[in-house]
mmCIF file of C-alpha atoms in Angstrom:
data_model
loop_
_atom_site.group_PDB
_atom_site.id
_atom_site.type_symbol
_atom_site.label_atom_id
_atom_site.label_comp_id
_atom_site.label_asym_id
_atom_site.label_seq_id
_atom_site.Cartn_x
_atom_site.Cartn_y
_atom_site.Cartn_z
ATOM 1 C CA LYS A 16 31.649 -137.192 56.009
ATOM 2 C CA ASP A 17 29.700 -138.369 52.943
ATOM 3 C CA ARG A 18 31.559 -135.917 50.684
ATOM 4 C CA VAL A 19 34.956 -137.030 51.990
ATOM 5 C CA HIS A 20 33.931 -140.645 51.366
ATOM 6 C CA GLN A 21 32.915 -139.727 47.792
ATOM 7 C CA ILE A 22 36.223 -137.903 47.207
ATOM 8 C CA LEU A 23 38.177 -140.929 48.438
ATOM 9 C CA LYS A 24 36.104 -143.282 46.300
ATOM 10 C CA SER A 25 36.663 -141.089 43.236
ATOM 11 C CA GLY A 26 40.402 -140.954 43.935
ATOM 12 C CA GLU A 27 40.576 -144.730 44.165
ATOM 13 C CA TYR A 28 38.690 -145.035 40.874
ATOM 14 C CA LEU A 29 41.062 -142.609 39.114
ATOM 15 C CA LEU A 30 44.100 -144.476 40.447
ATOM 16 C CA GLU A 31 42.629 -147.761 39.195
ATOM 17 C CA LEU A 32 41.941 -146.143 35.807
ATOM 18 C CA ILE A 33 45.544 -144.924 35.518
ATOM 19 C CA ASP A 34 46.883 -148.361 36.441
ATOM 20 C CA GLN A 35 44.682 -150.020 33.813
ATOM 21 C CA VAL A 36 45.709 -147.576 31.086
ATOM 22 C CA LEU A 37 49.384 -148.199 31.923
ATOM 23 C CA GLU A 38 48.802 -151.969 31.748
ATOM 24 C CA LEU A 39 47.015 -151.563 28.433
ATOM 25 C CA SER A 40 49.909 -149.559 27.007
ATOM 26 C CA LYS A 41 52.356 -152.324 28.044
ATOM 27 C CA ILE A 42 50.180 -154.946 26.351
ATOM 28 C CA GLU A 43 49.813 -152.900 23.180
ATOM 29 C CA ALA A 44 53.591 -152.352 23.040
ATOM 30 C CA GLY A 45 54.243 -156.086 23.583
ATOM 31 C CA LYS A 46 56.081 -155.334 26.830
ATOM 32 C CA LEU A 47 53.893 -157.090 29.356
ATOM 33 C CA LEU A 48 56.282 -158.996 31.610
ATOM 34 C CA VAL A 49 55.431 -161.989 33.709
ATOM 35 C CA SER A 50 57.654 -163.616 36.341
ATOM 36 C CA MET A 51 56.773 -167.295 36.473
ATOM 37 C CA ALA A 52 57.341 -169.095 39.763
ATOM 38 C CA ILE A 53 55.750 -171.628 42.099
ATOM 39 C CA CYS A 54 52.558 -170.065 43.344
ATOM 40 C CA PRO A 55 50.305 -171.665 46.009
ATOM 41 C CA ALA A 56 46.728 -171.448 44.707
ATOM 42 C CA LYS A 57 45.371 -171.203 48.250
ATOM 43 C CA ASP A 58 47.414 -168.046 48.962
ATOM 44 C CA VAL A 59 46.273 -166.268 45.778
ATOM 45 C CA ILE A 60 42.630 -167.068 46.478
ATOM 46 C CA GLU A 61 42.827 -166.045 50.160
ATOM 47 C CA ASP A 62 44.619 -162.768 49.326
ATOM 48 C CA SER A 63 42.048 -161.953 46.661
ATOM 49 C CA LEU A 64 39.151 -162.719 49.009
ATOM 50 C CA THR A 65 40.658 -160.458 51.655
ATOM 51 C CA GLN A 66 40.905 -157.597 49.159
ATOM 52 C CA VAL A 67 37.286 -157.809 47.963
ATOM 53 C CA SER A 68 35.512 -158.836 51.147
ATOM 54 C CA MET A 69 34.731 -155.309 52.390
ATOM 55 C CA ARG A 70 33.455 -154.251 48.970
ATOM 56 C CA ALA A 71 31.205 -157.336 48.898
ATOM 57 C CA GLU A 72 29.961 -156.632 52.401
ATOM 58 C CA ASP A 73 29.195 -152.993 51.487
ATOM 59 C CA SER A 74 27.178 -154.250 48.497
ATOM 60 C CA ARG A 75 25.447 -156.915 50.627
ATOM 61 C CA ILE A 76 26.960 -159.685 48.515
ATOM 62 C CA GLU A 77 27.700 -163.032 50.173
ATOM 63 C CA ILE A 78 30.922 -164.742 49.107
ATOM 64 C CA ILE A 79 30.999 -168.533 49.396
ATOM 65 C CA ASP A 80 34.511 -169.984 49.103
ATOM 66 C CA GLN A 81 34.222 -173.636 48.150
ATOM 67 C CA THR A 82 37.926 -173.790 47.240
ATOM 68 C CA ALA A 83 38.890 -173.860 50.921
ATOM 69 C CA ALA A 84 37.418 -177.335 51.420
ATOM 70 C CA GLY A 85 39.970 -179.148 49.260
ATOM 71 C CA GLN A 86 43.721 -179.381 48.819
ATOM 72 C CA LEU A 87 44.776 -176.910 46.169
ATOM 73 C CA PRO A 88 47.960 -177.642 44.211
ATOM 74 C CA ASP A 89 50.812 -175.270 43.575
ATOM 75 C CA LEU A 90 50.519 -173.329 40.330
ATOM 76 C CA TRP A 91 53.112 -172.174 37.813
ATOM 77 C CA ALA A 92 52.298 -168.508 37.394
ATOM 78 C CA ASP A 93 53.174 -164.928 38.156
ATOM 79 C CA SER A 94 51.394 -164.545 41.494
ATOM 80 C CA VAL A 95 50.882 -160.780 41.092
ATOM 81 C CA ARG A 96 49.411 -161.136 37.600
ATOM 82 C CA LEU A 97 47.303 -164.136 38.609
ATOM 83 C CA LYS A 98 45.891 -162.190 41.547
ATOM 84 C CA GLN A 99 45.234 -159.262 39.189
ATOM 85 C CA ALA A 100 43.107 -161.468 36.914
ATOM 86 C CA LEU A 101 41.254 -163.161 39.784
ATOM 87 C CA LEU A 102 40.577 -159.817 41.487
ATOM 88 C CA ASN A 103 39.139 -158.492 38.254
ATOM 89 C CA LEU A 104 36.716 -161.423 38.011
ATOM 90 C CA MET A 105 35.714 -161.097 41.648
ATOM 91 C CA SER A 106 35.319 -157.303 41.464
ATOM 92 C CA ASN A 107 33.133 -157.620 38.386
ATOM 93 C CA ALA A 108 31.025 -160.285 40.124
ATOM 94 C CA ILE A 109 30.426 -157.785 42.925
ATOM 95 C CA LYS A 110 29.822 -154.778 40.647
ATOM 96 C CA TYR A 111 27.379 -156.520 38.334
ATOM 97 C CA ASN A 112 25.567 -158.530 40.985
ATOM 98 C CA GLN A 113 22.424 -157.561 42.825
ATOM 99 C CA SER A 114 22.084 -156.466 46.423
ATOM 100 C CA GLY A 115 21.709 -159.609 48.506
ATOM 101 C CA GLY A 116 23.311 -161.686 45.750
ATOM 102 C CA LYS A 117 25.953 -164.371 46.015
ATOM 103 C CA ILE A 118 29.372 -165.119 44.597
ATOM 104 C CA THR A 119 30.711 -168.659 44.764
ATOM 105 C CA LEU A 120 34.333 -169.614 44.193
ATOM 106 C CA ILE A 121 35.119 -173.139 43.117
ATOM 107 C CA SER A 122 38.249 -174.856 41.856
ATOM 108 C CA GLU A 123 38.894 -178.082 40.009
ATOM 109 C CA GLU A 124 41.876 -179.794 38.473
ATOM 110 C CA SER A 125 41.705 -180.870 34.842
ATOM 111 C CA ASP A 126 43.417 -183.653 32.918
ATOM 112 C CA ASP A 127 45.517 -181.145 30.964
ATOM 113 C CA GLN A 128 47.546 -180.087 34.037
ATOM 114 C CA MET A 129 45.473 -176.981 34.674
ATOM 115 C CA VAL A 130 43.556 -175.741 37.694
ATOM 116 C CA ARG A 131 40.309 -173.951 36.946
ATOM 117 C CA ILE A 132 39.220 -171.266 39.395
ATOM 118 C CA SER A 133 35.619 -170.201 38.763
ATOM 119 C CA VAL A 134 33.777 -167.136 40.030
ATOM 120 C CA ILE A 135 30.015 -167.689 39.874
ATOM 121 C CA ASP A 136 27.649 -164.776 40.446
ATOM 122 C CA THR A 137 23.895 -164.313 40.763
ATOM 123 C CA GLY A 138 23.831 -161.078 38.805
ATOM 124 C CA LYS A 139 21.846 -160.096 35.710
ATOM 125 C CA GLY A 140 23.971 -162.086 33.304
ATOM 126 C CA ILE A 141 25.183 -160.955 29.895
ATOM 127 C CA PRO A 142 22.778 -160.795 26.949
ATOM 128 C CA LYS A 143 23.623 -163.422 24.320
ATOM 129 C CA GLU A 144 24.107 -160.821 21.568
ATOM 130 C CA MET A 145 26.784 -159.031 23.614
ATOM 131 C CA GLN A 146 28.760 -162.056 24.771
ATOM 132 C CA ARG A 147 31.167 -162.014 21.804
ATOM 133 C CA ASN A 148 32.419 -158.587 22.963
ATOM 134 C CA VAL A 149 33.219 -159.501 26.565
ATOM 135 C CA PHE A 150 37.017 -159.567 26.145
ATOM 136 C CA LYS A 151 37.290 -156.525 23.851
ATOM 137 C CA ALA A 152 39.055 -153.421 25.172
ATOM 138 C CA PHE A 153 36.801 -150.569 26.318
ATOM 139 C CA GLU A 154 33.666 -152.681 25.921
ATOM 140 C CA ARG A 155 31.106 -152.098 28.690
ATOM 141 C CA LEU A 156 28.345 -154.193 27.112
ATOM 142 C CA GLY A 157 25.761 -151.425 27.040
ATOM 143 C CA ARG A 158 26.392 -150.273 30.613
ATOM 144 C CA GLU A 159 28.311 -147.119 29.671
ATOM 145 C CA ALA A 160 25.531 -144.793 30.820
ATOM 146 C CA GLY A 161 24.761 -146.675 34.049
ATOM 147 C CA GLN A 162 25.748 -146.103 37.652
ATOM 148 C CA ILE A 163 28.475 -148.768 37.646
ATOM 149 C CA GLU A 164 31.989 -147.386 37.356
ATOM 150 C CA GLY A 165 34.485 -148.970 35.010
ATOM 151 C CA THR A 166 36.527 -148.586 31.848
ATOM 152 C CA GLY A 167 35.810 -151.822 30.057
ATOM 153 C CA ILE A 168 39.471 -152.895 29.903
ATOM 154 C CA GLY A 169 39.745 -155.156 32.960
ATOM 155 C CA LEU A 170 38.667 -158.358 31.182
ATOM 156 C CA TYR A 171 40.805 -157.509 28.143
ATOM 157 C CA ILE A 172 43.851 -157.109 30.393
ATOM 158 C CA SER A 173 42.985 -160.287 32.314
ATOM 159 C CA LYS A 174 42.791 -162.255 29.056
ATOM 160 C CA GLN A 175 46.189 -160.998 27.914
ATOM 161 C CA VAL A 176 47.734 -161.750 31.312
ATOM 162 C CA MET A 177 46.338 -165.271 31.458
ATOM 163 C CA GLU A 178 47.500 -166.074 27.929
ATOM 164 C CA GLN A 179 50.959 -164.674 28.656
ATOM 165 C CA MET A 180 51.211 -167.136 31.583
ATOM 166 C CA GLY A 181 50.104 -170.095 29.459
ATOM 167 C CA GLY A 182 46.618 -170.110 30.936
ATOM 168 C CA ARG A 183 43.118 -169.371 29.697
ATOM 169 C CA ILE A 184 40.083 -167.322 30.636
ATOM 170 C CA GLY A 185 36.461 -167.849 29.677
ATOM 171 C CA PHE A 186 32.876 -167.530 30.780
ATOM 172 C CA GLU A 187 29.297 -168.748 30.551
ATOM 173 C CA SER A 188 26.360 -166.458 31.158
ATOM 174 C CA VAL A 189 22.584 -166.704 31.169
ATOM 175 C CA GLU A 190 20.713 -163.423 31.074
ATOM 176 C CA GLY A 191 18.623 -163.011 34.203
ATOM 177 C CA LYS A 192 20.461 -165.786 36.082
ATOM 178 C CA GLY A 193 24.105 -164.751 36.364
ATOM 179 C CA SER A 194 27.551 -165.542 35.015
ATOM 180 C CA THR A 195 30.445 -167.873 35.634
ATOM 181 C CA PHE A 196 33.882 -166.524 34.751
ATOM 182 C CA TRP A 197 36.861 -168.858 35.058
ATOM 183 C CA ILE A 198 40.604 -168.889 34.701
ATOM 184 C CA ASP A 199 42.700 -171.944 33.901
ATOM 185 C CA VAL A 200 46.178 -171.796 35.460
ATOM 186 C CA PRO A 201 49.011 -174.261 34.772
ATOM 187 C CA LYS A 202 49.829 -176.556 37.688
ATOM 188 C CA TYR A 203 53.396 -176.633 38.912
ATOM 189 C CA ALA A 204 55.073 -179.782 37.637
ATOM 190 C CA PRO A 205 58.479 -180.409 39.283
#
């Protein structure tokens, strides 16, 4: 049973790797397409939470959704691409957290017609000297030899996707205390 589980896990990882390489090739060729439409923020967040909840539970990570308490506006985005970026942030928060850690989702509207969705983790944080490389392709920030799977292109792809939609991505991190990654998404303005 354990070996079958490991085979399935490895297959999922390889499929994810292929998808990321295909996305990277589209970006490099300047052929990344986005389909902008009205996108309810609540739906994107709920769908993303559903997709990562089992992984968080398996890693003994508690997810606290503080976005559910308020009224979230409609966004102007490609819902598939937006979910892709948010899932990447949430997956990383799980991967680089500690067992028994927490992830908190918050949202806030800004004066510049954007909605910021933040993913706050209680992981190890990113050393200050490595922070400038966070959004570089194939950068694993010194974790290449570790147990955590990954290619180092998820944040690069997320940055390109967010910029293509007129949004932004950024982060703050304190080594030993955790990180906050955020995306700014344009609000729908009729």
